[in-house]
Amino acid sequence: CAPFFALNRLKGQLYDGSTRLYDAETGTEPIAMYSFAGLAEYAVVPETAAFLLPPLLAKKNFAESSLLGCAFFTAMGAIRNAADLRGGQSLVIIGAGGVGQGIVQLAKHLGAGPIIAVDISPKALDLAKSFGADHCVDASKEDVLERIAAATEGYKADVCIE
């Protein structure tokens, strides 16, 4: 992400330092843009950043699929590239927002366990449970370390992602 953001965030530059974005009136004055186009009606993205949705998602969950572009791929990067999570490893996820919920689902798919979600929102914890978290801890009401130790028979966690 760092090289992308250094060139792109409010600069509108591609990896080679050039831009495709120019003021509509002059056609010569480069304009800045933000690297996320979630609020735009249209977006210009590299071909490698675009993909077709599977037909079922395109038909039934088109709007919800927008989360795939950030939260889900960030979750995948966290468990594969940063944590190198493997099946059978215990996992604690601190924060059950969009990325955390993606981590729960992907970790479950990989066979990690137990998967322990920690948050202060009962709604987020309920959702994490429905997505496959084995244990949910409300950090505003419970002793987090005690609950993690209990869920892992005192071992704590192989991987913790915040």
Backbone as ProteinMPNN parsed JSONL, in Angstrom:
{"seq_chain_A": "CAPFFALNRLKGQLYDGSTRLYDAETGTEPIAMYSFAGLAEYAVVPETAAFLLPPLLAKKNFAESSLLGCAFFTAMGAIRNAADLRGGQSLVIIGAGGVGQGIVQLAKHLGAGPIIAVDISPKALDLAKSFGADHCVDASKEDVLERIAAATEGYKADVCIE", "coords_chain_A": {"N_chain_A": [[0.802, -1.198, 0.0], [1.976, 1.253, 0.684], [3.682, 2.355, -1.473], [1.67, 2.851, -3.373], [-0.058, 4.696, -2.052], [1.746, 6.81, -1.608], [2.149, 7.843, -4.149], [-0.433, 8.278, -5.057], [-2.451, 9.276, -3.238], [-4.267, 12.057, -3.071], [-2.685, 13.091, -5.064], [-2.992, 12.001, -7.561], [-1.378, 10.448, -9.183], [0.072, 7.881, -11.241], [1.874, 4.726, -10.953], [4.19, 5.195, -12.454], [4.547, 7.87, -12.12], [3.175, 9.566, -13.808], [0.045, 11.09, -14.886], [-3.472, 10.621, -15.537], [-5.406, 12.353, -15.193], [-6.889, 15.343, -15.779], [-7.797, 18.802, -15.68], [-11.021, 19.557, -16.816], [-11.683, 21.848, -18.269], [-9.271, 23.135, -19.159], [-7.707, 21.012, -19.973], [-5.06, 20.571, -19.665], [-4.122, 21.088, -17.126], [-3.089, 19.266, -14.42], [-5.103, 17.412, -12.115], [-5.789, 16.725, -8.682], [-6.634, 13.721, -6.969], [-8.407, 11.557, -4.778], [-7.396, 8.428, -3.448], [-9.386, 6.518, -3.137], [-12.408, 5.642, -4.576], [-14.952, 5.408, -3.615], [-17.009, 7.189, -3.13], [-17.592, 8.191, -5.521], [-19.339, 8.441, -8.644], [-18.283, 7.279, -10.893], [-15.192, 5.566, -11.542], [-11.699, 5.457, -12.192], [-9.602, 2.82, -12.554], [-6.699, 0.699, -12.273], [-6.37, -2.026, -14.577], [-5.713, -4.379, -13.268], [-6.924, -4.056, -10.852], [-9.572, -4.443, -11.104], [-12.368, -6.621, -11.233], [-14.64, -9.214, -12.183], [-17.726, -9.723, -10.626], [-18.88, -12.727, -9.129], [-21.736, -14.312, -10.621], [-23.922, -14.764, -8.775], [-23.379, -12.981, -6.632], [-23.39, -10.575, -8.047], [-26.037, -10.421, -8.856], [-27.656, -10.71, -6.515], [-26.398, -9.418, -4.343], [-25.232, -6.927, -4.987], [-24.656, -4.205, -4.078], [-23.637, -4.711, -1.489], [-21.354, -6.048, -2.155], [-19.452, -4.174, -2.613], [-17.852, -3.933, -0.42], [-15.935, -5.842, -0.773], [-13.816, -4.693, -2.087], [-12.228, -3.271, -0.269], [-12.428, -3.789, 2.652], [-12.522, -6.641, 2.729], [-10.334, -7.523, 1.183], [-8.294, -6.277, 2.561], [-8.502, -7.666, 4.94], [-7.768, -10.207, 4.015], [-5.122, -9.715, 3.252], [-4.055, -9.144, 5.75], [-4.241, -11.602, 7.151], [-2.866, -13.382, 5.531], [-0.459, -12.152, 4.446], [0.652, -10.54, 6.512], [0.208, -11.904, 9.019], [0.444, -14.582, 8.368], [-1.405, -16.655, 8.835], [-2.466, -19.921, 9.694], [-4.292, -23.02, 9.261], [-5.67, -24.428, 12.215], [-4.342, -22.759, 13.962], [-4.739, -20.605, 16.773], [-6.655, -17.603, 17.015], [-6.986, -14.184, 17.724], [-9.064, -11.478, 17.23], [-9.049, -8.151, 17.394], [-11.359, -5.835, 17.375], [-14.195, -5.724, 15.648], [-15.094, -4.653, 13.199], [-15.588, -3.828, 9.726], [-13.201, -4.902, 8.477], [-12.369, -6.663, 10.502], [-14.582, -8.424, 10.583], [-14.325, -9.585, 8.09], [-11.891, -10.916, 8.49], [-12.667, -12.814, 10.399], [-14.367, -14.473, 8.83], [-12.631, -15.387, 6.773], [-10.622, -16.622, 8.287], [-12.064, -18.682, 9.465], [-12.682, -20.15, 7.19], [-10.11, -20.973, 6.52], [-9.627, -22.755, 8.5], [-8.679, -22.027, 10.982], [-8.491, -21.82, 14.564], [-9.189, -21.781, 18.079], [-11.33, -19.064, 17.049], [-11.41, -15.867, 18.156], [-13.275, -13.097, 18.739], [-13.026, -9.692, 19.625], [-14.604, -6.887, 20.896], [-16.396, -3.812, 21.589], [-18.952, -3.536, 20.959], [-22.043, -4.983, 21.132], [-23.619, -5.64, 18.907], [-21.752, -5.869, 16.803], [-20.3, -8.024, 17.776], [-22.253, -10.035, 17.798], [-22.645, -10.291, 15.056], [-20.088, -11.153, 14.297], [-20.076, -13.644, 15.546], [-22.071, -14.905, 14.052], [-20.729, -15.077, 11.664], [-18.778, -16.892, 12.169], [-17.058, -16.738, 14.384], [-15.674, -18.348, 17.191], [-15.673, -17.602, 19.831], [-16.798, -14.707, 21.526], [-15.907, -11.606, 22.87], [-16.83, -9.068, 24.974], [-15.23, -6.266, 25.407], [-15.812, -4.09, 26.969], [-17.077, -5.024, 29.151], [-15.983, -7.37, 30.084], [-13.106, -9.263, 31.25], [-10.64, -9.271, 29.097], [-8.167, -10.677, 28.624], [-8.426, -12.796, 30.409], [-10.687, -14.114, 29.382], [-9.699, -14.86, 26.855], [-7.635, -16.591, 27.593], [-9.159, -18.608, 28.822], [-10.604, -19.556, 26.626], [-8.626, -20.71, 25.144], [-7.529, -22.681, 26.625], [-5.616, -21.702, 28.401], [-3.461, -21.163, 26.793], [-3.422, -18.833, 25.298], [-2.986, -16.933, 22.39], [-2.096, -17.877, 19.046], [-1.988, -16.068, 16.973], [-2.659, -12.627, 16.848], [-4.671, -10.048, 15.775], [-5.121, -6.654, 15.327]], "CA_chain_A": [[0.0, 0.0, 0.0], [2.765, 2.482, 0.845], [4.02, 3.0, -2.753], [0.441, 3.329, -3.999], [-0.513, 5.907, -1.383], [2.717, 7.888, -1.797], [1.942, 8.425, -5.478], [-1.815, 8.45, -5.427], [-3.327, 9.982, -2.314], [-4.403, 13.482, -3.382], [-1.75, 13.505, -6.11], [-3.525, 11.537, -8.835], [-0.302, 9.909, -9.998], [0.202, 6.451, -11.433], [3.16, 4.241, -10.462], [5.308, 5.802, -13.194], [4.581, 9.295, -11.821], [2.322, 10.323, -14.73], [-1.359, 11.155, -14.494], [-4.477, 10.62, -16.601], [-6.46, 13.224, -14.711], [-6.65, 16.75, -16.099], [-8.929, 19.721, -15.59], [-11.86, 19.424, -18.008], [-11.703, 23.087, -19.046], [-8.0, 23.403, -19.833], [-7.181, 19.783, -20.546], [-3.617, 20.481, -19.431], [-3.818, 21.255, -15.706], [-3.374, 18.042, -13.674], [-5.922, 17.568, -10.915], [-5.573, 15.715, -7.653], [-7.772, 12.884, -6.639], [-8.187, 10.698, -3.633], [-7.151, 7.076, -3.939], [-10.572, 5.678, -3.046], [-13.486, 6.238, -5.351], [-16.203, 4.904, -3.074], [-18.043, 8.216, -3.153], [-17.717, 8.664, -6.899], [-20.242, 7.692, -9.508], [-17.395, 6.533, -11.774], [-13.818, 5.503, -11.048], [-10.67, 4.934, -13.075], [-8.737, 1.935, -11.786], [-5.881, -0.162, -13.119], [-7.037, -3.261, -14.982], [-5.448, -5.406, -12.257], [-7.732, -3.789, -9.657], [-10.978, -4.672, -11.444], [-12.713, -8.027, -11.409], [-16.063, -9.496, -12.331], [-18.361, -10.382, -9.497], [-19.59, -13.956, -9.486], [-23.124, -13.978, -10.952], [-24.804, -14.728, -7.612], [-23.161, -11.716, -5.937], [-23.813, -9.469, -8.917], [-27.502, -10.38, -8.928], [-28.337, -10.619, -5.227], [-25.69, -8.624, -3.34], [-24.368, -6.001, -5.725], [-24.195, -3.101, -3.229], [-22.835, -5.256, -0.407], [-20.089, -6.519, -2.711], [-18.468, -3.088, -2.619], [-16.926, -4.185, 0.69], [-14.845, -6.704, -1.216], [-12.705, -3.884, -2.568], [-11.372, -2.734, 0.778], [-12.431, -4.534, 3.912], [-12.235, -8.067, 2.6], [-8.962, -7.724, 0.716], [-7.432, -5.892, 3.674], [-8.53, -8.815, 5.836], [-6.972, -11.28, 3.402], [-3.718, -9.322, 3.367], [-3.641, -9.243, 7.15], [-4.05, -12.983, 7.609], [-1.902, -14.093, 4.679], [0.831, -11.484, 4.289], [1.205, -10.052, 7.777], [0.173, -12.892, 10.097], [0.686, -15.93, 7.848], [-2.305, -17.52, 9.594], [-2.632, -21.282, 9.173], [-5.309, -23.837, 9.899], [-5.32, -24.95, 13.523], [-3.812, -21.725, 14.848], [-5.728, -19.784, 17.47], [-6.648, -16.234, 16.501], [-7.757, -13.147, 18.397], [-9.312, -10.323, 16.372], [-9.456, -7.028, 18.225], [-12.092, -4.92, 16.506], [-15.063, -6.505, 14.769], [-15.679, -3.826, 12.146], [-15.583, -4.44, 8.399], [-12.014, -5.737, 8.279], [-12.432, -7.743, 11.487], [-15.588, -9.412, 10.155], [-13.706, -10.324, 6.987], [-10.892, -11.808, 9.063], [-13.401, -13.939, 11.0], [-14.835, -15.381, 7.778], [-11.501, -16.014, 6.098], [-9.957, -17.507, 9.244], [-12.919, -19.871, 9.575], [-12.484, -20.898, 5.945], [-8.773, -21.566, 6.558], [-9.572, -23.764, 9.548], [-8.07, -21.518, 12.215], [-9.378, -21.931, 15.703], [-10.436, -21.024, 18.116], [-11.367, -17.682, 16.571], [-11.953, -15.07, 19.246], [-13.518, -11.704, 18.351], [-13.097, -8.777, 20.762], [-15.133, -5.578, 20.518], [-17.245, -3.247, 22.64], [-20.292, -3.445, 20.391], [-22.76, -6.266, 21.088], [-24.074, -5.901, 17.535], [-20.596, -6.354, 16.043], [-19.96, -9.351, 18.282], [-23.278, -10.956, 17.292], [-22.35, -10.524, 13.649], [-18.887, -11.984, 14.251], [-20.496, -15.006, 15.907], [-22.795, -15.46, 12.91], [-19.756, -15.307, 10.59], [-17.907, -18.014, 12.483], [-16.222, -16.609, 15.584], [-15.972, -19.366, 18.192], [-15.898, -16.9, 21.087], [-16.896, -13.257, 21.402], [-15.611, -10.976, 24.15], [-17.188, -7.652, 25.073], [-14.129, -5.658, 26.155], [-16.308, -3.075, 27.897], [-17.716, -5.688, 30.295], [-15.303, -8.603, 30.469], [-11.65, -9.282, 31.286], [-10.299, -9.83, 27.786], [-7.107, -11.68, 28.733], [-8.992, -13.955, 31.105], [-11.568, -14.839, 28.438], [-8.86, -15.481, 25.817], [-6.969, -17.731, 28.23], [-10.155, -19.657, 29.016], [-10.988, -20.099, 25.318], [-7.481, -21.41, 24.555], [-7.0, -23.557, 27.683], [-4.452, -21.059, 28.993], [-2.401, -20.961, 25.806], [-3.61, -17.499, 24.723], [-3.251, -16.96, 20.951], [-0.974, -17.955, 18.104], [-2.014, -14.846, 16.176], [-3.578, -11.575, 17.288], [-4.757, -8.973, 14.779], [-5.891, -5.512, 15.803]], "C_chain_A": [[0.847, 1.266, 0.0], [3.142, 3.121, -0.498], [2.791, 3.577, -3.454], [0.003, 4.651, -3.386], [0.443, 7.079, -1.592], [2.512, 8.59, -3.136], [0.513, 8.916, -5.681], [-2.619, 9.368, -4.532], [-3.225, 11.49, -2.518], [-3.359, 13.995, -4.356], [-2.263, 13.096, -7.489], [-2.474, 10.951, -9.747], [-0.378, 8.387, -10.09], [1.573, 6.021, -10.915], [4.352, 4.858, -11.186], [5.395, 7.311, -12.981], [3.723, 10.147, -12.748], [0.898, 10.367, -14.191], [-2.243, 11.071, -15.733], [-5.578, 11.602, -16.273], [-6.105, 14.693, -14.938], [-7.937, 17.544, -15.985], [-9.701, 19.682, -16.905], [-11.832, 20.682, -18.876], [-10.418, 23.302, -19.821], [-7.457, 22.181, -20.538], [-5.69, 19.599, -20.313], [-3.237, 20.55, -17.958], [-4.134, 19.958, -14.956], [-4.237, 18.336, -12.445], [-5.612, 16.44, -9.942], [-6.831, 14.893, -7.487], [-7.403, 12.058, -5.436], [-8.145, 9.262, -4.115], [-8.35, 6.144, -3.844], [-11.722, 6.375, -3.751], [-14.848, 5.798, -4.854], [-17.332, 5.913, -3.091], [-18.296, 8.738, -4.559], [-18.719, 7.818, -7.674], [-19.454, 6.804, -10.466], [-15.997, 6.562, -11.193], [-12.917, 4.951, -12.138], [-9.747, 4.096, -12.21], [-7.856, 1.146, -12.743], [-6.638, -1.448, -13.444], [-6.867, -4.354, -13.928], [-6.279, -5.217, -10.995], [-9.223, -4.012, -9.908], [-11.22, -6.175, -11.644], [-14.217, -8.151, -11.55], [-16.579, -10.154, -11.055], [-18.943, -11.705, -9.966], [-21.065, -13.625, -9.696], [-24.056, -13.87, -9.747], [-24.634, -13.422, -6.835], [-23.661, -10.538, -6.765], [-25.333, -9.311, -8.914], [-28.144, -10.075, -7.576], [-27.692, -9.686, -4.214], [-24.753, -7.613, -3.981], [-23.806, -4.901, -4.82], [-23.276, -3.607, -2.117], [-21.459, -5.69, -0.887], [-19.04, -5.42, -2.781], [-17.47, -3.249, -1.483], [-15.758, -5.061, 0.279], [-13.613, -5.888, -1.585], [-11.795, -3.368, -1.487], [-11.331, -3.661, 1.977], [-11.997, -5.984, 3.735], [-10.811, -8.317, 2.13], [-7.95, -7.263, 1.758], [-7.36, -7.041, 4.675], [-7.657, -9.944, 5.296], [-5.489, -10.956, 3.505], [-3.205, -9.468, 4.787], [-3.369, -10.687, 7.547], [-3.022, -13.737, 6.777], [-0.522, -13.439, 4.696], [1.45, -11.048, 5.603], [1.291, -11.161, 8.82], [0.554, -14.301, 9.65], [-0.139, -16.971, 8.622], [-2.482, -18.864, 8.896], [-3.759, -21.998, 9.905], [-4.801, -24.394, 11.217], [-4.732, -23.924, 14.474], [-4.953, -20.969, 15.514], [-5.549, -18.335, 17.045], [-7.52, -15.345, 17.37], [-7.849, -11.968, 17.448], [-9.828, -9.209, 17.264], [-10.061, -5.975, 17.299], [-12.886, -5.705, 15.483], [-15.825, -5.605, 13.811], [-15.6, -4.559, 10.822], [-14.405, -5.361, 8.163], [-12.037, -6.917, 9.249], [-13.426, -8.825, 11.104], [-15.059, -10.237, 8.983], [-12.676, -11.32, 7.487], [-11.571, -13.025, 9.69], [-13.781, -14.948, 9.912], [-13.69, -16.125, 7.103], [-10.771, -16.986, 7.018], [-10.745, -18.8, 9.414], [-12.717, -20.765, 8.356], [-11.121, -21.605, 5.939], [-8.639, -22.657, 7.624], [-8.84, -23.319, 10.797], [-9.03, -21.729, 13.37], [-8.626, -22.199, 16.986], [-10.256, -19.606, 17.594], [-12.098, -16.872, 17.63], [-12.065, -13.616, 18.788], [-13.682, -10.856, 19.605], [-13.579, -7.426, 20.255], [-15.914, -5.04, 21.714], [-18.691, -3.104, 22.167], [-20.965, -4.812, 20.383], [-23.224, -6.63, 19.675], [-22.932, -6.463, 16.681], [-20.215, -7.764, 16.482], [-20.98, -10.394, 17.83], [-23.016, -11.297, 15.827], [-21.12, -11.415, 13.501], [-19.222, -13.441, 14.571], [-21.205, -15.668, 14.72], [-21.869, -15.765, 11.736], [-18.748, -16.399, 10.926], [-16.983, -17.852, 13.67], [-16.653, -17.662, 16.601], [-16.296, -18.749, 19.543], [-15.947, -15.408, 20.801], [-16.739, -12.647, 22.788], [-15.981, -9.499, 24.078], [-16.165, -6.979, 25.994], [-14.584, -4.588, 27.13], [-16.873, -3.7, 29.173], [-16.939, -6.883, 30.837], [-13.792, -8.404, 30.52], [-11.173, -10.023, 30.032], [-9.252, -10.929, 27.902], [-7.597, -12.953, 29.416], [-9.854, -14.792, 30.168], [-10.76, -15.529, 27.337], [-8.167, -16.714, 26.391], [-7.939, -18.897, 28.415], [-10.507, -20.329, 27.69], [-9.871, -20.926, 24.683], [-6.811, -22.345, 25.565], [-5.682, -23.033, 28.244], [-3.335, -20.719, 28.023], [-2.331, -19.537, 25.296], [-3.765, -17.639, 23.211], [-1.969, -17.122, 20.138], [-0.849, -16.654, 17.334], [-3.032, -13.889, 16.779], [-3.527, -10.454, 16.277], [-5.642, -7.881, 15.34], [-6.319, -4.673, 14.635]], "O_chain_A": [[0.469, 2.257, -0.626], [2.944, 4.325, -0.662], [2.854, 4.651, -4.052], [-0.274, 5.613, -4.102], [0.001, 8.219, -1.736], [2.685, 9.805, -3.235], [0.289, 9.882, -6.411], [-3.406, 10.172, -5.033], [-2.219, 12.111, -2.177], [-3.162, 15.205, -4.469], [-1.993, 13.778, -8.478], [-2.648, 10.95, -10.965], [-0.822, 7.705, -9.166], [2.356, 6.865, -10.48], [5.416, 5.027, -10.59], [6.233, 7.969, -13.598], [3.558, 11.341, -12.498], [0.589, 9.757, -13.167], [-1.816, 11.408, -16.837], [-6.576, 11.683, -16.99], [-5.148, 15.212, -14.364], [-9.03, 17.011, -16.173], [-9.108, 19.763, -17.981], [-11.947, 20.587, -20.097], [-10.458, 23.617, -21.01], [-6.818, 22.295, -21.584], [-5.117, 18.587, -20.717], [-2.149, 20.118, -17.579], [-5.299, 19.575, -14.854], [-4.105, 19.388, -11.819], [-5.222, 15.343, -10.341], [-7.935, 15.321, -7.822], [-6.226, 11.883, -5.119], [-8.801, 8.921, -5.099], [-8.323, 5.063, -4.432], [-11.969, 7.562, -3.538], [-15.812, 5.817, -5.619], [-18.502, 5.529, -3.068], [-19.123, 9.628, -4.758], [-18.914, 6.636, -7.39], [-19.898, 5.709, -10.812], [-15.65, 7.471, -10.439], [-13.32, 4.083, -12.911], [-9.173, 4.597, -11.243], [-8.224, 0.945, -13.901], [-7.463, -1.899, -12.649], [-7.772, -5.162, -13.717], [-6.338, -6.115, -10.155], [-10.043, -3.791, -9.016], [-10.364, -6.891, -12.163], [-14.971, -7.294, -11.09], [-15.932, -11.034, -10.488], [-19.447, -11.797, -11.085], [-21.598, -12.746, -9.019], [-24.896, -12.972, -9.701], [-25.623, -12.816, -6.422], [-24.283, -9.617, -6.236], [-25.847, -8.194, -8.963], [-29.073, -9.271, -7.499], [-28.373, -9.205, -3.308], [-23.606, -7.466, -3.556], [-22.594, -4.688, -4.799], [-22.247, -2.993, -1.837], [-20.503, -5.699, -0.111], [-17.861, -5.705, -2.987], [-16.349, -2.747, -1.575], [-14.703, -5.029, 0.913], [-12.487, -6.352, -1.412], [-10.645, -3.045, -1.784], [-10.293, -4.252, 2.273], [-11.19, -6.492, 4.513], [-10.148, -9.228, 2.625], [-6.85, -7.812, 1.827], [-6.29, -7.353, 5.196], [-6.898, -10.561, 6.043], [-4.684, -11.834, 3.815], [-2.061, -9.867, 5.006], [-2.371, -10.968, 8.211], [-2.371, -14.648, 7.287], [0.478, -14.114, 4.939], [2.66, -11.177, 5.785], [2.337, -11.341, 9.443], [0.945, -15.126, 10.476], [0.369, -18.024, 9.008], [-2.627, -18.935, 7.676], [-4.129, -21.631, 11.021], [-3.64, -24.787, 11.327], [-4.631, -24.184, 15.673], [-5.994, -20.724, 14.906], [-4.438, -17.893, 16.751], [-8.647, -15.702, 17.712], [-6.837, -11.507, 16.92], [-10.919, -9.311, 17.825], [-9.352, -5.314, 16.541], [-12.319, -6.286, 14.558], [-17.033, -5.756, 13.623], [-15.549, -5.789, 10.798], [-14.583, -6.487, 7.697], [-11.753, -8.048, 8.854], [-13.15, -10.012, 11.279], [-15.314, -11.438, 8.894], [-12.588, -12.438, 6.978], [-11.096, -14.148, 9.526], [-13.538, -16.145, 10.064], [-13.763, -17.334, 6.886], [-10.348, -18.056, 6.579], [-10.165, -19.883, 9.498], [-12.596, -21.984, 8.479], [-10.998, -22.71, 5.41], [-7.652, -23.393, 7.644], [-8.421, -24.156, 11.596], [-10.242, -21.807, 13.173], [-7.543, -22.783, 16.97], [-9.174, -19.025, 17.686], [-13.25, -17.15, 17.96], [-11.056, -12.98, 18.484], [-14.387, -11.243, 20.536], [-13.027, -6.882, 19.298], [-16.074, -5.726, 22.724], [-19.546, -2.606, 22.9], [-20.5, -5.716, 19.689], [-23.218, -7.803, 19.3], [-23.126, -7.417, 15.928], [-19.851, -8.6, 15.655], [-20.605, -11.522, 17.512], [-23.151, -12.448, 15.413], [-21.108, -12.328, 12.675], [-18.704, -14.358, 13.934], [-20.972, -16.839, 14.421], [-22.184, -16.615, 10.903], [-17.952, -16.793, 10.074], [-16.187, -18.75, 13.945], [-17.845, -17.849, 16.846], [-17.09, -19.294, 20.31], [-15.225, -14.907, 19.939], [-17.351, -13.102, 23.755], [-15.492, -8.772, 23.213], [-16.237, -7.115, 27.216], [-13.831, -4.21, 28.027], [-17.119, -3.001, 30.157], [-17.218, -7.353, 31.94], [-13.262, -7.48, 29.903], [-11.295, -11.244, 29.931], [-9.429, -12.008, 27.336], [-7.215, -14.058, 29.031], [-9.767, -16.02, 30.158], [-11.086, -16.644, 26.93], [-8.119, -17.761, 25.745], [-7.572, -20.049, 28.187], [-10.689, -21.546, 27.642], [-10.123, -21.741, 23.796], [-5.663, -22.75, 25.379], [-4.759, -23.797, 28.525], [-2.367, -20.056, 28.396], [-1.259, -19.082, 24.896], [-4.618, -18.411, 22.773], [-0.915, -16.588, 20.484], [0.258, -16.186, 17.07], [-4.127, -14.293, 17.169], [-2.447, -9.958, 15.954], [-6.766, -8.134, 15.774], [-6.985, -3.654, 14.818]]}, "name": "protein", "num_of_chains": 1, "seq": "CAPFFALNRLKGQLYDGSTRLYDAETGTEPIAMYSFAGLAEYAVVPETAAFLLPPLLAKKNFAESSLLGCAFFTAMGAIRNAADLRGGQSLVIIGAGGVGQGIVQLAKHLGAGPIIAVDISPKALDLAKSFGADHCVDASKEDVLERIAAATEGYKADVCIE"}
